[in-house]
Short mmCIF file of C-alpha atoms in Angstrom, two decimals:
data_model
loop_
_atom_site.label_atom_id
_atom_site.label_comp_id
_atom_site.label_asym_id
_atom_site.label_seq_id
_atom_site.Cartn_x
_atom_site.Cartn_y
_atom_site.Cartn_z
CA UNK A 1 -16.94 -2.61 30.08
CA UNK A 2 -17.65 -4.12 33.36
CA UNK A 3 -18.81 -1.78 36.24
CA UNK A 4 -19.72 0.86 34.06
CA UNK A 5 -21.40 3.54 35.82
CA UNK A 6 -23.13 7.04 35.76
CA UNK A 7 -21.59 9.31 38.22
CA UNK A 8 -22.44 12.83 38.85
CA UNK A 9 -20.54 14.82 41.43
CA UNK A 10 -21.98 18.14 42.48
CA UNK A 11 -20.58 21.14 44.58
CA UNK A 12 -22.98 22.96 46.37
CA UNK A 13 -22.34 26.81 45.58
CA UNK A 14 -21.65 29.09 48.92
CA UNK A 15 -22.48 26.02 51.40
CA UNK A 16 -18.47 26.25 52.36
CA UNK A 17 -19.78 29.50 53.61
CA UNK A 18 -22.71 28.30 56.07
CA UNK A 19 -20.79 25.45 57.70
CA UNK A 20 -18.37 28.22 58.55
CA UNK A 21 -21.42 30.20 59.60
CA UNK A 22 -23.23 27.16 61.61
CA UNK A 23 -20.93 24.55 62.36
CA UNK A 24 -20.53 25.43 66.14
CA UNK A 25 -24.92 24.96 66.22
CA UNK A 26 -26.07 21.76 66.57
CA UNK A 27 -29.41 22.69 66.41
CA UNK A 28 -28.72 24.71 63.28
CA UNK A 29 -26.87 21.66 61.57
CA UNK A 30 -29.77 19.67 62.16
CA UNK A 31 -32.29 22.30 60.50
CA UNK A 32 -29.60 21.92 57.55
CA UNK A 33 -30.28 18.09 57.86
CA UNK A 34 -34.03 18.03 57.93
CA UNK A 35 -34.11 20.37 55.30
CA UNK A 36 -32.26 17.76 52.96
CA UNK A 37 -34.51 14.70 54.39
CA UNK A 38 -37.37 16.45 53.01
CA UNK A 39 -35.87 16.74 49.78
CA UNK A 40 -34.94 12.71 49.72
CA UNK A 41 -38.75 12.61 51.19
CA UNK A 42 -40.41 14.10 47.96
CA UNK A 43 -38.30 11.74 45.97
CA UNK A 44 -38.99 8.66 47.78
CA UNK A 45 -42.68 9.94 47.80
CA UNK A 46 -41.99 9.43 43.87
CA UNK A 47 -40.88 5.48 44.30
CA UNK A 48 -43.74 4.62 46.50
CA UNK A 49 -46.65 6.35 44.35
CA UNK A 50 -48.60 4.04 42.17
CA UNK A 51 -47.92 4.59 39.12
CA UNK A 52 -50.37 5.73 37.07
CA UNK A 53 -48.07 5.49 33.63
CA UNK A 54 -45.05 4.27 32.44
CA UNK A 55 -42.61 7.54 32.51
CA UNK A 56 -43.44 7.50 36.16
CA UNK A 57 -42.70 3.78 36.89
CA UNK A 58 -39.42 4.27 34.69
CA UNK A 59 -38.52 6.83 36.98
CA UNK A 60 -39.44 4.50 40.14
CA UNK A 61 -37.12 2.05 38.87
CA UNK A 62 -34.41 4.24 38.24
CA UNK A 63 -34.41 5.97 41.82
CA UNK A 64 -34.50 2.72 43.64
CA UNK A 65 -31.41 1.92 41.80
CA UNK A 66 -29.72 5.19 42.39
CA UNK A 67 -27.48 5.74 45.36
CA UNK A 68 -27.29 9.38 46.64
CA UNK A 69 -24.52 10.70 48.84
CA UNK A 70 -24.29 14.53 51.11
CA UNK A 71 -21.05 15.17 52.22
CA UNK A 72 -21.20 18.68 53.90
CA UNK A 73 -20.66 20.65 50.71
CA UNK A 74 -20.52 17.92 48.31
CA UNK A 75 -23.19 15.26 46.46
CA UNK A 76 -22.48 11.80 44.94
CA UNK A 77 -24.88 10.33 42.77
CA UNK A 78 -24.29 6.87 41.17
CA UNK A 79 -26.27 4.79 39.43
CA UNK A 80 -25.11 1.10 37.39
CA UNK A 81 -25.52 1.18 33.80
CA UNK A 82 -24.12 -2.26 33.05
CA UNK A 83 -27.24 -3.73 32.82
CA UNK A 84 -29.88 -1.30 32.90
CA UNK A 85 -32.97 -3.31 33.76
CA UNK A 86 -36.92 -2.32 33.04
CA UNK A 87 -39.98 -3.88 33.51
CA UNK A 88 -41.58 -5.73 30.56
CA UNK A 89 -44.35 -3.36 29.74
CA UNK A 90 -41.76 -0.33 29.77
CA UNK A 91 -39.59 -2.15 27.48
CA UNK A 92 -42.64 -2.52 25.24
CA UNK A 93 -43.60 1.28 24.85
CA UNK A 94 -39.71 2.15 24.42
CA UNK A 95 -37.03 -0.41 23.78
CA UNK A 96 -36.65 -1.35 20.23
CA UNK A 97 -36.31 -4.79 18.44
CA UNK A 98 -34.96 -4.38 14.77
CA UNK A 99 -36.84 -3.28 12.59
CA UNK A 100 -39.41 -1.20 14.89
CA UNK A 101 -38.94 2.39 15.39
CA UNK A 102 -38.13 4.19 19.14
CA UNK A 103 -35.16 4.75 21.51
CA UNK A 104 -32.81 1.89 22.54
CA UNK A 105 -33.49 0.84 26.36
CA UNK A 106 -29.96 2.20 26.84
CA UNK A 107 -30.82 5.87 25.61
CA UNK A 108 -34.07 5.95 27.90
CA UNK A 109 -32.33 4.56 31.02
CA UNK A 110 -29.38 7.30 30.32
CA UNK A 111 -32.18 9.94 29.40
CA UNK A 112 -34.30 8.91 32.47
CA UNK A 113 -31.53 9.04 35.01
CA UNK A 114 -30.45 12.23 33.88
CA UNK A 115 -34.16 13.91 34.55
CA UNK A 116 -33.83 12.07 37.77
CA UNK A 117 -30.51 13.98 38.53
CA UNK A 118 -32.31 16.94 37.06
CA UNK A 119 -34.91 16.69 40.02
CA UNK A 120 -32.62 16.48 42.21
CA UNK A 121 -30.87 19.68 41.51
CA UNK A 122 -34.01 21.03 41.68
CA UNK A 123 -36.02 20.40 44.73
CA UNK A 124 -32.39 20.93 46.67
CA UNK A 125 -32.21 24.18 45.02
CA UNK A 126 -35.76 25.00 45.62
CA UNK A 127 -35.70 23.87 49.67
CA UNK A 128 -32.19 24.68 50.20
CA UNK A 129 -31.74 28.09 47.80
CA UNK A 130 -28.12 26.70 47.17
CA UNK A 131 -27.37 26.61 43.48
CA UNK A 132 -24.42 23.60 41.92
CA UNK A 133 -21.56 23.23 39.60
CA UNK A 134 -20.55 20.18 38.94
CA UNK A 135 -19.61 16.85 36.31
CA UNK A 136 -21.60 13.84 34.94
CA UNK A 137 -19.70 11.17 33.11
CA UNK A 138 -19.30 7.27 32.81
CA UNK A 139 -16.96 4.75 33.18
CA UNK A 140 -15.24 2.65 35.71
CA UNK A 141 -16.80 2.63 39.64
CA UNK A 142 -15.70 0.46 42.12
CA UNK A 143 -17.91 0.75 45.55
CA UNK A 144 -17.34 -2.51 48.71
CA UNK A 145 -18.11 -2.39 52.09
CA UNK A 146 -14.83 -2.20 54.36
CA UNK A 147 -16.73 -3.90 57.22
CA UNK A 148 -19.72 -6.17 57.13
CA UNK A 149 -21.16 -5.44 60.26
CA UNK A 150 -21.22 -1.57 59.36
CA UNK A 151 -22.88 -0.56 56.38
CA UNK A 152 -20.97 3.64 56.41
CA UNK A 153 -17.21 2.39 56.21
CA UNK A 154 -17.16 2.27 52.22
CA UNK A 155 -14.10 1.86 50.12
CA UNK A 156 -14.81 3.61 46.43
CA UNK A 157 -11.94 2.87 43.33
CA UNK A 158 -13.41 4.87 40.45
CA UNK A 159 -12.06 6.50 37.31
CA UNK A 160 -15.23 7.91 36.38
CA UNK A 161 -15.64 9.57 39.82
CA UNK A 162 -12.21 11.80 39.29
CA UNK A 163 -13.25 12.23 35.64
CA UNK A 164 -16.72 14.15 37.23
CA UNK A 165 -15.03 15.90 40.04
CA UNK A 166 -12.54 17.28 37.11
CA UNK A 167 -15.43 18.27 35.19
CA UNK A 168 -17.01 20.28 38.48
CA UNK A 169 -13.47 21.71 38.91
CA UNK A 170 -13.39 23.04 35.28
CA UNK A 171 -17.46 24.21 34.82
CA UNK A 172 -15.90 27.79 36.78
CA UNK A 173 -19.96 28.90 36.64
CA UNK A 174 -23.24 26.76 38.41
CA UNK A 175 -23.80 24.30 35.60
CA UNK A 176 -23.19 20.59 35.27
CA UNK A 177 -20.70 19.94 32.45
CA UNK A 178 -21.87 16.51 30.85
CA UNK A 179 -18.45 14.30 29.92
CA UNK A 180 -17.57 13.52 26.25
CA UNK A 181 -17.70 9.74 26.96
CA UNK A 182 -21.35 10.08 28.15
CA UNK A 183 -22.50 11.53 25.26
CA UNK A 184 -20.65 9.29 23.21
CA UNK A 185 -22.07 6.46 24.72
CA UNK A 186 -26.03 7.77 23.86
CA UNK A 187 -24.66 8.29 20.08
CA UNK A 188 -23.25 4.67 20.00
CA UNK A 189 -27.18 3.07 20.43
CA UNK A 190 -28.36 5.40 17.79
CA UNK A 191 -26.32 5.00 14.98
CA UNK A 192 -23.99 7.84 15.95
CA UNK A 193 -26.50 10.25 15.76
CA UNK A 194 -28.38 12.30 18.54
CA UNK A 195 -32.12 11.57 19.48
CA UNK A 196 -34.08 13.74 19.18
CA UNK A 197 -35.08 14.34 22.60
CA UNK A 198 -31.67 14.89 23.75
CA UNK A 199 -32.17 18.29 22.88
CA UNK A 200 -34.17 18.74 25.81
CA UNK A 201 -31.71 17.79 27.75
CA UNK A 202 -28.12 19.34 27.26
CA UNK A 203 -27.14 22.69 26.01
CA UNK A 204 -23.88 24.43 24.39
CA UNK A 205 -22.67 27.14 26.68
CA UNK A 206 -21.13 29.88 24.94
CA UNK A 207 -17.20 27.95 25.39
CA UNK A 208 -18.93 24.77 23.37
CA UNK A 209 -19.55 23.04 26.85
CA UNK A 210 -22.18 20.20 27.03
CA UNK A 211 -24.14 20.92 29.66
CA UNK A 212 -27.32 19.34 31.50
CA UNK A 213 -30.76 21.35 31.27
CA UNK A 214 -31.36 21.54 34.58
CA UNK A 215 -35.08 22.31 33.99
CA UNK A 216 -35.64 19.19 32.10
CA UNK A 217 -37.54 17.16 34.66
CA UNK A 218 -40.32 20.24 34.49
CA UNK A 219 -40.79 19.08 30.66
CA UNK A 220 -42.78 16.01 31.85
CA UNK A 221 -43.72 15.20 35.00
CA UNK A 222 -46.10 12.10 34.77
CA UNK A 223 -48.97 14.16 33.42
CA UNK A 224 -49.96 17.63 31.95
CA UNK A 225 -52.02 18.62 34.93
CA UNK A 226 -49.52 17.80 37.45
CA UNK A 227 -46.48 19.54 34.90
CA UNK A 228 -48.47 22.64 35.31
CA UNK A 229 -48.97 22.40 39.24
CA UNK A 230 -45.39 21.20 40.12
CA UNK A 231 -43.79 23.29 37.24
CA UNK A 232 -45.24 26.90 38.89
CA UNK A 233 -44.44 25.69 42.41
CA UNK A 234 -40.72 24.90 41.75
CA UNK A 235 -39.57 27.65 39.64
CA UNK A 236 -41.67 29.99 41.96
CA UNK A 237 -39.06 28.91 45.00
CA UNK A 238 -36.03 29.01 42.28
CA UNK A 239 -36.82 32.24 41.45
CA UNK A 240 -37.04 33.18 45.29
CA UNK A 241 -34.11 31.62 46.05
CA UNK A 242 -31.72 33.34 43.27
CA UNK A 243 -33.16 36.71 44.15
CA UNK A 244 -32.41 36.13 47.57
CA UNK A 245 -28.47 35.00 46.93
CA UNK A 246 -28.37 37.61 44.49
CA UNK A 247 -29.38 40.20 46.75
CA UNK A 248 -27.46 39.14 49.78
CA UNK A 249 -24.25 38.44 47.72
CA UNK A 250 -22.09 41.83 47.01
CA UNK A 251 -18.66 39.48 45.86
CA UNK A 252 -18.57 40.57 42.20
CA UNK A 253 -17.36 37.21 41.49
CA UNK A 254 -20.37 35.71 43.16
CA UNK A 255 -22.71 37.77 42.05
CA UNK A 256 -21.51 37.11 38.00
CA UNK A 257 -22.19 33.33 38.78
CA UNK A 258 -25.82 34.39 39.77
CA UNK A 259 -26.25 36.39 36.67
CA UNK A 260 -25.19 33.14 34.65
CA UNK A 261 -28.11 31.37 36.98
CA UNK A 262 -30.76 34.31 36.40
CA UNK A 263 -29.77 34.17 32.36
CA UNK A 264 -30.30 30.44 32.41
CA UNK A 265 -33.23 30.89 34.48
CA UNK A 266 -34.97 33.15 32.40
CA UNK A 267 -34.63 31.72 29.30
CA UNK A 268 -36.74 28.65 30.24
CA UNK A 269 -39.56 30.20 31.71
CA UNK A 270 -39.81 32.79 28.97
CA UNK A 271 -38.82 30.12 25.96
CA UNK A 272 -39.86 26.75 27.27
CA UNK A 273 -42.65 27.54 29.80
CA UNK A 274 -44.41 30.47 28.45
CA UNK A 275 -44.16 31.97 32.13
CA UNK A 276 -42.66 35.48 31.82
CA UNK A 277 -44.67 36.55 35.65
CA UNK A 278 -41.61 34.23 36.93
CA UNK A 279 -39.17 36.19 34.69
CA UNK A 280 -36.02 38.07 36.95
CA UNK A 281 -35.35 41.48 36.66
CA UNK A 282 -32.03 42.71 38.13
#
């Protein structure tokens, strides 16, 4: 399929609300904006370490490839999967030639831009304390430049950009719904079968949805001493942030979406981290 692309569109949960609150505030609105160059800060802090070991120059790769888009209370990420490109010594440790064992170079670029999407959720909901819903899928993207001499007048044609908002539309609770075709197209490089470490990263909500572990990019973060450091810092400020929309929120409808959050929440630091002093009580 030509152009094939991953696109993930994301709503931002409650930002509606605080453009209505701040959009007369310029100086507010540019808080808002710093506050989201940070976040692109840390991850471009990411591309320009040296890298120390291959999961983190996968990673480089893949975020120097990936184009990421704000639009007040919406984010576009996209990313080109038609032909997914590593360095030699990366395809070494994980691409396979018949006969060896290991994940197709297909399944770890999918698999690494999805903890790079997972990141992102993150550190936005960690600076921000705003939570998402939204859709990943793949398929068709079209993306030109309307004028050459001015790089922000974009034309986008894309089939797999309506299949993820539709996705976001139907998720109804802050999760990202991961699209049939995406998972279809991991299966189809490993003999129609699962990896293994896809585990890690999707889930079946409790109305069979597929959905992305948002806590994924926590399971490895280039090394076990910095896992540890970066792990207890960023689900310290997630857990500060949900309190704080949970206690501030008295919309019984919002505050059910933040008891899906705290639910989610909970279950990975107890389960997966071993960190019940981050647990929520409510």
């Amino acid at each position: 399929m030509e152009n094939l692309y991953l696109v993930c569109f994301l709503d931002i949960l409650g930002y509606s609300e605080l453009v209505e609150q701040k959009y007369t505030s310029e100086n507010e609105i540019q808080k808002i904006e710093k506050k989201f160059k940070d976040v692109l800060k840390i991850i471009d802090g990411i591309v320009k370490r040296e890298p120390d070991n291959l999961f983190i120059k996968a990673n480089q790769i893949i975020q120097k490839e990936m184009k990421i888009r704000i639009m007040s209370d919406s984010v576009l990420i996209t990313i080109n999967l038609s032909n997914p490109q590593f360095t030699e010594d990366i395809m070494k440790e994980y691409s396979v030639e018949e006969g060896e064992s290991g994940e197709k170079i297909e399944i770890v670029f999918i698999l690494k831009t999805l903890w790079t999407i997972s990141w992102i959720i993150l550190i936005i909901s960690a600076e921000i304390r705003y939570f998402f819903r939204g859709g990943i899928t793949i398929g068709q993207y079209y993306e030109a430049k309307l004028r050459e001499e001015n790089n922000d007048s974009i034309f986008i044609f894309s089939k797999a950009f309506l299949d993820a908002v539709k996705l976001e539309k139907s998720a109804e609770f802050p999760r990202i719904i991961i699209g049939e075709n995406l998972y279809d197209y991991v299966l189809k490089f490993n003999n129609e079968k699962p990896p293994d470490s896809l585990s890690e990263y999707f889930y079946i909500d409790g109305d069979d949805k597929r959905c992305l572990n948002p806590y994924v990019s926590l399971f490895d973060s280039g090394s076990r001493e910095r896992n540890e450091r970066i792990t207890k810092k960023i689900l310290g400020k997630i857990k500060d942030a949900i309190e704080l929309q949970y206690k501030n929120n008295k919309d019984e409808n919002i505050t059910k979406k933040y008891k899906y959050i705290i639910d989610k929440y909970n279950f990975q630091v107890e389960t997966k981290f071993n960190l019940p002093e981050f647990k929520i009580s409510i």
